[in-house]
Coordinates of C-alpha atoms in Angstrom, one line a residue:
M1 CA 131.7 -30.5 213.1
A2 CA 131.0 -29.6 209.7
H3 CA 133.8 -30.6 206.8
E4 CA 134.5 -28.5 203.6
P5 CA 133.1 -30.4 200.9
E6 CA 135.8 -32.7 198.2
P7 CA 136.8 -30.4 195.2
H8 CA 135.5 -32.0 192.5
A9 CA 137.8 -33.4 189.6
L10 CA 137.7 -31.0 186.0
D11 CA 136.3 -33.6 184.2
A12 CA 133.0 -33.4 181.5
E13 CA 130.7 -34.2 184.9
A14 CA 132.5 -30.9 186.2
V15 CA 131.0 -29.8 183.0
R16 CA 128.1 -30.7 183.2
T17 CA 127.4 -29.5 186.6
W18 CA 129.0 -26.1 185.8
S19 CA 126.0 -25.4 183.2
S20 CA 123.2 -26.7 185.2
L21 CA 124.2 -24.0 188.4
A22 CA 125.4 -21.6 185.7
L23 CA 122.2 -21.1 184.4
A24 CA 120.0 -22.0 187.6
A25 CA 122.2 -18.9 188.7
L26 CA 121.3 -16.5 185.8
G27 CA 117.8 -17.8 185.5
R28 CA 117.7 -16.3 188.7
A29 CA 119.1 -13.2 188.3
R30 CA 118.0 -12.9 185.1
T31 CA 115.1 -10.1 186.2
D32 CA 117.6 -8.1 188.8
I33 CA 120.2 -7.7 185.1
D34 CA 118.0 -6.4 182.3
A35 CA 116.4 -3.8 185.4
I36 CA 120.3 -3.0 185.5
N37 CA 121.1 -3.0 181.1
V38 CA 121.9 0.6 180.4
Y39 CA 124.9 -0.5 177.9
P40 CA 125.9 0.1 175.4
V41 CA 122.0 0.3 175.0
A42 CA 118.9 0.8 177.7
D43 CA 117.0 -1.8 176.2
A44 CA 116.8 -4.1 179.4
D45 CA 117.4 -7.6 178.1
T46 CA 120.8 -8.1 179.3
G47 CA 119.8 -10.9 181.4
T48 CA 116.5 -12.5 178.9
N49 CA 120.1 -12.6 176.6
L50 CA 122.3 -14.3 178.6
Y51 CA 119.9 -16.8 180.1
L52 CA 118.4 -17.8 176.9
T53 CA 122.5 -18.5 175.7
A54 CA 123.3 -20.6 178.5
E55 CA 119.9 -22.3 177.9
S56 CA 120.9 -23.5 174.4
A57 CA 125.0 -23.7 175.8
D58 CA 123.2 -25.9 178.1
R59 CA 121.1 -27.8 175.9
A60 CA 123.6 -29.2 173.4
L61 CA 125.9 -29.9 175.7
T62 CA 123.0 -32.2 178.0
G63 CA 123.0 -33.5 174.6
S64 CA 126.3 -34.3 174.2
L65 CA 126.6 -36.3 177.7
T66 CA 123.7 -39.4 176.6
P67 CA 125.7 -42.9 177.8
T68 CA 126.1 -45.1 175.1
A69 CA 128.0 -47.9 175.8
P70 CA 126.5 -50.6 177.9
G71 CA 126.9 -51.1 181.0
V72 CA 126.8 -47.1 181.9
T73 CA 124.7 -46.4 184.7
E74 CA 121.8 -43.8 183.7
G75 CA 123.7 -39.7 183.9
T76 CA 127.0 -40.6 183.4
P77 CA 128.6 -38.6 181.2
A78 CA 130.0 -40.6 178.2
A79 CA 131.9 -38.1 176.9
T80 CA 135.6 -37.2 177.9
L81 CA 136.0 -33.0 179.1
P82 CA 136.7 -32.2 175.5
E83 CA 133.6 -32.8 174.0
A84 CA 132.0 -31.4 176.8
V85 CA 133.8 -28.1 176.5
R86 CA 133.3 -27.7 172.8
A87 CA 130.0 -29.0 172.7
Y88 CA 129.1 -26.1 175.5
A89 CA 131.1 -23.4 173.7
H90 CA 129.1 -24.9 169.8
G91 CA 125.3 -24.4 171.9
A92 CA 125.9 -21.1 173.5
L93 CA 127.4 -19.7 170.1
I94 CA 124.4 -20.8 168.0
G95 CA 122.1 -19.8 170.3
A96 CA 124.1 -16.4 171.3
R97 CA 121.9 -14.2 171.7
G98 CA 122.9 -9.8 172.6
N99 CA 125.8 -8.3 173.0
S100 CA 126.7 -9.9 176.5
G101 CA 125.5 -13.1 175.2
T102 CA 127.9 -13.2 171.8
I103 CA 130.2 -12.6 173.9
L104 CA 129.4 -14.8 176.3
A105 CA 129.9 -18.0 173.5
Q106 CA 133.3 -16.2 173.2
L107 CA 134.0 -16.9 176.4
L108 CA 133.5 -20.8 176.4
R109 CA 135.0 -21.1 172.8
G110 CA 138.2 -19.9 174.1
V111 CA 138.0 -22.1 177.6
A112 CA 137.1 -25.3 174.8
D113 CA 140.2 -24.0 172.7
V114 CA 142.7 -24.6 175.5
L115 CA 140.0 -27.6 177.8
G116 CA 139.3 -28.9 174.6
T117 CA 142.6 -30.0 174.3
D118 CA 144.5 -33.1 176.3
P119 CA 144.2 -33.3 179.7
A120 CA 147.4 -35.5 180.1
G121 CA 149.6 -34.8 182.6
R122 CA 148.3 -31.1 183.2
A123 CA 147.7 -29.6 186.2
P124 CA 144.1 -28.9 186.2
G125 CA 144.6 -25.7 188.6
P126 CA 146.8 -24.1 185.9
F127 CA 144.6 -25.6 182.6
L128 CA 141.4 -23.7 184.4
A129 CA 144.0 -20.8 184.4
E130 CA 144.9 -21.3 180.8
A131 CA 141.7 -21.9 179.8
L132 CA 140.0 -18.8 181.6
T133 CA 143.0 -16.1 179.9
R134 CA 142.7 -17.5 176.8
A135 CA 139.1 -16.2 177.3
A136 CA 139.6 -13.2 178.1
E137 CA 141.7 -13.1 175.4
E138 CA 139.5 -14.3 172.4
A139 CA 136.5 -12.3 173.7
Y140 CA 138.4 -8.7 173.7
Q141 CA 139.4 -9.7 170.1
A142 CA 135.8 -10.2 169.0
V143 CA 134.8 -7.4 170.3
A144 CA 135.8 -4.5 167.5
H145 CA 136.1 -1.6 170.1
P146 CA 137.1 -3.4 173.6
V147 CA 135.1 -0.9 176.2
E148 CA 136.7 -0.5 180.1
G149 CA 133.4 -0.7 182.6
T150 CA 132.4 -3.6 181.3
M151 CA 132.0 -7.8 181.0
L152 CA 134.7 -7.8 178.8
T153 CA 136.5 -6.1 182.3
V154 CA 135.4 -8.5 184.5
A155 CA 136.9 -11.1 182.5
G156 CA 140.0 -9.8 182.3
A157 CA 140.5 -9.6 185.5
A158 CA 139.3 -12.9 186.1
A159 CA 141.6 -14.3 184.1
R160 CA 144.0 -12.4 186.0
A161 CA 143.2 -14.0 189.4
A162 CA 143.1 -17.3 187.6
R163 CA 146.8 -16.7 186.9
A164 CA 147.3 -15.0 190.2
G165 CA 145.9 -18.4 191.8
T166 CA 147.6 -21.7 193.1
G167 CA 146.2 -24.9 194.0
S168 CA 143.5 -27.3 193.0
A169 CA 141.1 -26.0 189.9
A170 CA 138.9 -25.4 192.3
D171 CA 141.1 -23.4 194.4
V172 CA 141.6 -21.1 191.2
A173 CA 138.3 -21.0 190.0
R174 CA 137.3 -19.1 193.1
A175 CA 139.9 -17.1 192.8
A176 CA 139.1 -16.0 189.3
Y177 CA 135.2 -15.4 190.9
E178 CA 136.0 -13.2 193.1
G179 CA 138.8 -11.4 190.9
A180 CA 135.2 -10.7 188.8
R181 CA 133.4 -9.4 191.8
A182 CA 135.4 -7.4 192.6
A183 CA 136.4 -6.0 189.3
L184 CA 132.1 -5.9 189.1
A185 CA 132.1 -3.5 191.7
E186 CA 134.2 -1.2 189.8
T187 CA 132.6 -0.7 186.6
P188 CA 130.4 2.3 187.5
A189 CA 133.5 4.0 188.2
Q190 CA 135.7 3.1 184.4
L191 CA 132.1 4.2 182.5
A192 CA 129.9 7.0 182.7
A193 CA 126.8 5.7 182.1
L194 CA 127.2 2.5 184.7
G195 CA 128.0 5.8 187.5
R196 CA 125.1 8.3 186.3
A197 CA 122.8 5.0 186.7
G198 CA 124.7 3.9 190.1
V199 CA 124.8 0.1 189.1
V200 CA 127.0 -2.1 188.3
D201 CA 127.7 -3.4 184.5
A202 CA 124.8 -6.0 183.3
G203 CA 126.8 -8.4 181.3
G204 CA 129.3 -8.6 184.2
C205 CA 126.6 -9.2 186.9
G206 CA 125.9 -11.9 184.3
L207 CA 129.1 -13.3 184.0
V208 CA 130.0 -13.1 187.9
A209 CA 126.8 -15.3 188.4
V210 CA 129.1 -17.8 185.7
L211 CA 131.7 -17.9 187.6
G212 CA 130.2 -18.4 190.9
A213 CA 128.4 -21.0 189.2
L214 CA 131.9 -22.8 188.4
W215 CA 133.9 -22.2 191.5
Q216 CA 130.1 -24.3 192.8
A217 CA 130.4 -26.9 190.1
L218 CA 134.2 -27.4 191.7
S219 CA 134.2 -26.8 194.8
G220 CA 130.7 -27.5 196.4
Q221 CA 130.6 -24.8 197.6
E222 CA 127.7 -22.4 197.6
P223 CA 128.6 -19.0 196.1
E224 CA 127.7 -15.6 197.4
A225 CA 123.9 -14.6 197.5
E226 CA 125.1 -11.1 195.6
P227 CA 127.8 -11.2 193.5
V228 CA 129.0 -7.5 195.0
Q229 CA 128.4 -5.8 197.5
G230 CA 127.8 -2.5 198.7
P231 CA 126.3 0.3 196.8
A232 CA 126.7 -0.5 193.4
V233 CA 123.9 -3.5 194.5
P234 CA 122.0 -4.5 191.3
V235 CA 118.4 -1.9 191.8
E236 CA 115.3 -2.7 190.7
R237 CA 114.8 -0.4 187.5
V238 CA 114.6 -0.3 184.2
P239 CA 117.0 2.2 182.7
E240 CA 115.2 5.4 181.4
P241 CA 116.0 5.0 177.4
C242 CA 118.0 8.3 177.3
A243 CA 120.6 6.0 179.1
Q244 CA 121.4 5.3 175.5
E245 CA 124.6 6.6 173.9
E246 CA 121.9 10.0 172.0
G247 CA 121.9 9.2 168.0
G248 CA 123.2 5.5 168.4
P249 CA 122.0 2.9 165.2
G250 CA 118.3 2.5 165.3
Y251 CA 118.4 -1.6 165.4
E252 CA 120.1 -5.1 166.1
V253 CA 121.2 -7.3 163.5
I254 CA 122.1 -10.5 164.5
Y255 CA 122.6 -13.5 163.0
L256 CA 124.3 -17.2 161.9
L257 CA 126.8 -17.5 159.2
E258 CA 128.5 -19.9 157.3
A259 CA 131.6 -18.4 155.7
P260 CA 135.7 -19.0 155.6
E261 CA 137.8 -16.9 158.0
E262 CA 138.8 -14.6 155.5
A263 CA 134.8 -13.9 154.1
V264 CA 134.7 -13.0 158.5
D265 CA 137.1 -10.6 158.0
R266 CA 136.1 -8.3 155.2
L267 CA 132.4 -9.3 156.6
R268 CA 133.6 -6.9 160.4
A269 CA 135.0 -4.3 158.1
T270 CA 132.2 -3.8 156.1
L271 CA 129.6 -4.3 159.3
D272 CA 132.5 -1.9 161.8
G273 CA 131.7 1.1 158.8
L274 CA 127.9 0.7 159.1
G275 CA 127.8 0.5 162.8
D276 CA 128.4 -0.1 166.2
S277 CA 129.0 -3.0 168.8
L278 CA 130.0 -5.2 166.3
V279 CA 131.0 -8.4 167.7
V280 CA 131.8 -11.9 165.8
V281 CA 132.5 -14.8 167.4
G282 CA 133.2 -18.0 166.9
G283 CA 135.4 -19.5 164.2
D284 CA 136.0 -23.4 161.9
G285 CA 133.4 -22.1 159.2
L286 CA 130.7 -21.1 162.0
W287 CA 130.4 -17.2 163.2
N288 CA 127.7 -15.9 165.2
V289 CA 127.6 -11.9 164.6
H290 CA 126.3 -9.3 166.0
V291 CA 126.1 -5.7 165.6
H292 CA 123.4 -2.5 165.7
V293 CA 123.3 -0.1 162.5
D294 CA 121.1 2.1 161.6
D295 CA 120.4 0.0 158.4
P296 CA 119.9 -3.3 158.9
G297 CA 119.3 -4.5 155.2
A298 CA 123.0 -3.4 154.3
A299 CA 124.4 -5.5 157.1
V300 CA 122.0 -8.7 156.1
E301 CA 123.6 -8.1 152.6
A302 CA 127.4 -8.1 153.4
A303 CA 126.4 -11.7 155.3
V304 CA 125.0 -12.8 152.3
E305 CA 128.4 -11.7 150.9
A306 CA 130.8 -13.8 152.6
G307 CA 129.0 -16.4 153.3
R308 CA 125.5 -18.3 154.5
P309 CA 123.6 -16.4 157.0
Y310 CA 120.7 -18.0 158.3
R311 CA 119.1 -17.5 162.1
I312 CA 118.3 -14.1 161.5
R313 CA 117.2 -11.1 163.7
I314 CA 117.0 -7.7 163.4
T315 CA 115.3 -6.1 166.7
H316 CA 113.9 -1.7 166.4
F317 CA 115.0 -0.7 169.5
G318 CA 112.2 1.8 169.7
D319 CA 110.2 -1.0 169.1
E320 CA 111.5 -2.9 172.3
R321 CA 110.9 -0.4 174.6
R322 CA 107.9 1.1 173.4
R323 CA 106.4 -2.7 174.1
A324 CA 107.8 -3.1 176.9
S325 CA 106.2 0.0 178.2
A326 CA 102.6 -0.7 177.1
P327 CA 100.2 -2.4 178.6
R328 CA 100.2 -5.7 177.5
A329 CA 97.1 -7.5 175.6
Q330 CA 94.6 -9.7 176.8
R331 CA 95.8 -12.8 174.8
A332 CA 97.3 -13.3 171.7
V333 CA 98.6 -16.4 170.0
V334 CA 102.0 -17.6 168.8
A335 CA 102.2 -20.0 165.8
V336 CA 105.6 -22.0 164.8
V337 CA 105.0 -22.4 160.2
Q338 CA 107.0 -23.4 157.9
G339 CA 106.2 -21.8 155.1
E340 CA 105.6 -17.7 154.3
G341 CA 103.0 -18.0 152.7
L342 CA 101.3 -19.7 155.6
A343 CA 103.0 -17.3 158.5
A344 CA 101.7 -14.4 156.5
L345 CA 98.2 -16.1 157.2
C346 CA 98.5 -16.8 160.7
A347 CA 99.6 -13.0 160.8
E348 CA 97.1 -11.6 158.9
A349 CA 94.7 -14.2 161.5
G350 CA 97.0 -12.4 164.0
A351 CA 99.3 -14.4 165.4
T352 CA 102.6 -14.2 166.6
T353 CA 104.2 -16.1 163.9
V354 CA 108.1 -18.5 164.2
P355 CA 108.8 -19.5 161.1
A356 CA 110.7 -23.0 161.0
R357 CA 112.2 -24.1 158.1
P358 CA 113.1 -28.1 156.8
G359 CA 115.4 -29.4 159.3
E360 CA 115.6 -26.1 161.5
P361 CA 112.5 -26.2 164.1
P362 CA 113.4 -23.2 165.8
A363 CA 114.6 -23.6 169.8
V364 CA 113.0 -22.7 173.1
A365 CA 115.1 -19.3 173.4
E366 CA 112.7 -18.8 169.9
L367 CA 109.6 -19.4 171.2
L368 CA 109.9 -17.7 174.2
D369 CA 111.3 -15.1 172.7
A370 CA 108.0 -15.1 170.3
V371 CA 105.9 -15.4 173.2
R372 CA 107.5 -12.4 175.0
R373 CA 107.2 -10.4 171.8
A374 CA 102.8 -11.4 171.6
H375 CA 103.3 -8.7 174.8
A376 CA 100.3 -10.1 176.9
R377 CA 99.0 -11.9 179.9
E378 CA 97.9 -14.8 177.9
V379 CA 99.1 -17.1 175.4
V380 CA 97.9 -19.8 173.4
L381 CA 101.3 -21.2 172.1
L382 CA 100.3 -23.7 168.5
P383 CA 103.9 -26.0 168.2
G384 CA 102.8 -27.1 164.7
A385 CA 104.6 -30.3 164.5
A386 CA 104.6 -33.4 166.9
E387 CA 108.3 -33.1 167.6
L388 CA 107.8 -29.3 168.9
R389 CA 105.6 -30.2 171.8
A390 CA 108.8 -30.6 174.0
A391 CA 110.4 -27.4 172.7
A392 CA 106.6 -25.7 173.6
A393 CA 106.5 -26.5 176.8
A394 CA 109.1 -25.8 178.4
A395 CA 109.1 -22.1 176.9
A396 CA 105.7 -22.0 178.4
E397 CA 107.3 -23.3 181.6
Q398 CA 109.6 -20.1 181.8
A399 CA 106.6 -17.2 180.0
R400 CA 105.0 -19.1 182.9
A401 CA 107.4 -17.8 185.7
D402 CA 107.3 -14.3 183.8
G403 CA 103.7 -14.1 185.1
V404 CA 102.5 -15.1 181.7
R405 CA 98.9 -17.7 181.5
V406 CA 100.2 -20.0 178.6
A407 CA 98.5 -22.6 177.0
V408 CA 100.0 -25.2 174.3
I409 CA 97.6 -26.7 172.0
P410 CA 99.5 -30.4 171.0
T411 CA 98.9 -29.4 166.7
R412 CA 101.3 -31.2 164.9
S413 CA 100.1 -30.0 162.0
A414 CA 100.0 -26.3 160.0
V415 CA 96.7 -27.0 159.3
Q416 CA 95.7 -27.7 162.7
G417 CA 97.3 -24.7 163.5
L418 CA 94.9 -23.2 161.6
A419 CA 91.9 -24.4 162.4
A420 CA 92.6 -23.7 165.6
L421 CA 93.2 -19.6 164.7
A422 CA 89.8 -20.2 163.5
V423 CA 87.7 -20.6 166.2
H424 CA 89.9 -18.5 168.2
D425 CA 87.9 -16.2 170.3
P426 CA 89.8 -13.8 172.4
E427 CA 86.3 -12.3 174.1
A428 CA 86.5 -15.6 175.6
S429 CA 87.2 -16.8 179.0
F430 CA 91.3 -18.2 177.9
D431 CA 89.9 -21.4 179.5
E432 CA 86.8 -22.2 176.9
D433 CA 89.6 -20.8 174.2
V434 CA 91.7 -23.0 174.7
V435 CA 89.1 -25.8 174.8
T436 CA 87.6 -24.6 171.6
M437 CA 90.6 -24.5 169.6
T438 CA 92.5 -27.6 171.3
A439 CA 88.7 -29.6 169.3
A440 CA 89.1 -27.1 166.2
A441 CA 92.9 -29.1 165.9
G442 CA 92.1 -32.3 167.1
A443 CA 89.5 -33.1 165.0
T444 CA 91.5 -32.2 161.7
R445 CA 93.4 -35.0 160.0
Y446 CA 96.6 -34.2 158.4
G447 CA 98.1 -35.7 155.4
E448 CA 101.3 -34.4 153.8
L449 CA 102.8 -35.2 150.2
A450 CA 106.7 -35.6 150.4
V451 CA 109.4 -36.3 148.0
A452 CA 111.8 -39.0 148.7
E453 CA 115.0 -38.1 149.2
R454 CA 116.7 -42.2 149.1
Q455 CA 115.8 -45.4 148.8
S456 CA 114.0 -45.8 152.7
F457 CA 111.6 -48.0 154.7
T458 CA 108.5 -47.0 155.6
S459 CA 104.6 -48.7 156.7
A460 CA 103.7 -48.6 153.8
G461 CA 106.5 -51.0 151.9
I462 CA 109.9 -49.9 150.3
C463 CA 110.4 -46.2 148.6
Q464 CA 113.1 -45.5 146.2
A465 CA 114.2 -41.7 145.6
G466 CA 112.2 -39.7 144.3
D467 CA 108.7 -41.6 145.0
V468 CA 106.2 -39.4 146.7
L469 CA 104.9 -39.8 150.1
G470 CA 101.1 -39.2 150.7
L471 CA 101.3 -39.2 155.1
I472 CA 97.9 -39.5 156.5
D473 CA 98.7 -37.6 160.5
G474 CA 102.0 -38.3 160.2
D475 CA 103.0 -41.9 158.6
V476 CA 103.5 -42.7 155.7
A477 CA 100.2 -44.0 154.4
L478 CA 101.4 -45.0 150.6
I479 CA 104.0 -44.2 148.0
G480 CA 103.3 -42.9 144.7
A481 CA 105.0 -41.8 141.3
G482 CA 103.4 -38.4 140.4
L483 CA 101.7 -35.8 142.2
P484 CA 98.7 -35.7 141.3
E485 CA 97.5 -39.3 141.8
T486 CA 99.3 -39.3 145.1
A487 CA 97.4 -36.3 146.5
E488 CA 94.4 -38.2 145.2
A489 CA 94.5 -41.3 146.5
V490 CA 95.3 -39.4 149.8
L491 CA 92.2 -36.5 150.2
E492 CA 90.0 -39.9 149.1
R493 CA 92.0 -42.0 152.1
M494 CA 90.9 -39.3 154.3
L495 CA 87.7 -38.3 153.5
G496 CA 86.5 -42.1 153.5
S497 CA 85.4 -41.0 157.2
G498 CA 84.0 -38.5 157.3
G499 CA 84.4 -34.7 156.8
E500 CA 82.4 -30.9 155.7
L501 CA 85.7 -28.6 154.5
V502 CA 89.2 -29.4 153.2
T503 CA 92.0 -27.2 153.5
L504 CA 94.7 -27.4 150.8
V505 CA 98.4 -26.0 151.2
L506 CA 100.5 -25.8 148.1
G507 CA 104.4 -25.6 147.8
P508 CA 106.0 -22.6 145.5
E509 CA 106.9 -25.6 143.2
V510 CA 103.6 -27.7 143.2
P511 CA 102.1 -26.2 139.9
E512 CA 98.4 -24.1 140.6
T513 CA 96.7 -26.5 138.5
L514 CA 97.2 -29.1 141.0
A515 CA 94.6 -26.9 143.5
A516 CA 92.0 -26.4 140.6
R517 CA 92.5 -30.9 139.6
L518 CA 92.0 -31.4 143.5
E519 CA 88.8 -29.0 144.1
A520 CA 87.5 -30.9 141.8
Y521 CA 88.4 -33.9 142.3
V522 CA 86.8 -33.6 145.9
Q523 CA 83.5 -31.4 144.8
Q524 CA 82.6 -34.9 142.1
R525 CA 83.1 -37.0 145.3
H526 CA 82.5 -35.1 148.0
L527 CA 79.5 -32.5 146.7
A528 CA 78.9 -31.6 150.7
V529 CA 82.7 -30.9 151.4
D530 CA 83.5 -27.3 150.7
T531 CA 87.6 -26.8 149.6
V532 CA 89.5 -23.8 150.5
T533 CA 93.3 -23.4 149.0
Y534 CA 96.3 -21.2 150.1
G535 CA 99.8 -20.3 149.2
G536 CA 102.2 -21.6 151.3
G537 CA 105.4 -19.7 150.1
R538 CA 108.7 -20.5 150.2
H539 CA 110.3 -23.7 152.7
S540 CA 106.0 -24.8 152.6
A541 CA 106.1 -28.7 151.9
P542 CA 104.8 -29.4 148.4
L543 CA 101.2 -30.1 149.9
L544 CA 99.1 -30.3 152.9
I545 CA 95.8 -31.3 153.6
G546 CA 93.3 -30.8 156.2
V547 CA 90.3 -32.6 157.0
E548 CA 87.5 -31.3 158.8

């Protein structure tokens, strides 16, 4: 006789299991959820946005659960329940995508606001019910103009069912899941756009998947395959653009914002006057802002007045719909670049670019988004840094699940990416093109000049703050006092093993006279070597050197 699985404790391990199961569930449902996305904008990306938000949350949570204490078994969470839920919510906040992803991030923050307190002496069932209730309350508060028949409705129903539930945390989770499923089935009758299309709310569908994962994590029982049964089961189709409200704003603007709460209150009022679908989530000085507007510049300017916005993403709905309906190109190149000048240079060469700033490498979601924006059957991905290879591989794997053929060329510097782009041949076969680009990147030695920020040990000795570091192939090869002299020394070492072309990429604060000096230096000492110079632009390193 089969036995019911034992309920799992409400602890950090349960949160990790929940995150993993939720990510997998959203991955399976992503395409179907995208297909029923008709409100507030029929841009067929709700499932994708929820998945990318959950992926960011899962990545942050996994990093927080790394065992550190002696004798801790591999795979055993080192974090407590409060630490785990806070990490989970923070990861969702910084990676939230779209309207639905932003609301999901706030729901997780509400859960963390309760479960992130000391659980000692708290009964797990009521504790979880309180967390789900707080989640729904905070989600409603984050949306400027809540609409029923949406993800918010499903969250509210789940909270009410959780409060009415009794028993263990697993029992409460099941009650919340079933309450959410019932509410999801009613959404077509609550929202006219859904009723006309004959579908349930896409965001609510994703939330049901997340709550089903929570129940599974706590009970060990697998939820129903479909979030709801009956005539409102999701259908595989992309809604027509006319499903968007007539006269609605043309742009979606999303950014992270570092600002005090009082400044965010003023920002809410400003953005509410600029557009609609306003959702502001977060707290403690860090916020994720989502709004639909006709003037994206004004939305960003308002953020600058409030604090420091970054990871700004502006999407034109018409462009997205045209891209989705347009035929795919055969092949595209996606390049990660640090520096606006390099980004423009790569874009001129036909690449889709992903900006990277010092200390802010792009996440998997950003790389995957760029691969999708490239809208091609075949994509060559140039990560441009050794530390991005794992993220590039993860993005490639997800893109392959969408039917895109992706190859990652392990470029470790922007100059290797330039070398690969220079030999890119879209007319060649995919395999031939990848082999040629890989060979060109691999044959390019790369150097970089950087200024030390503090005293530290390097492979070339101890450096002091303000010293100029000359790096060759990623390692500090020498320490100098001045930029020109150090650059010449790096060039001489790199050309010692031969070369035919030197590429110089100058940062924005480096004088142009340095380029002339280095070009003359190469010409005098290596007559057969040509030199090309580019401006790296804002956010680029002081000097990049490539030798082919």
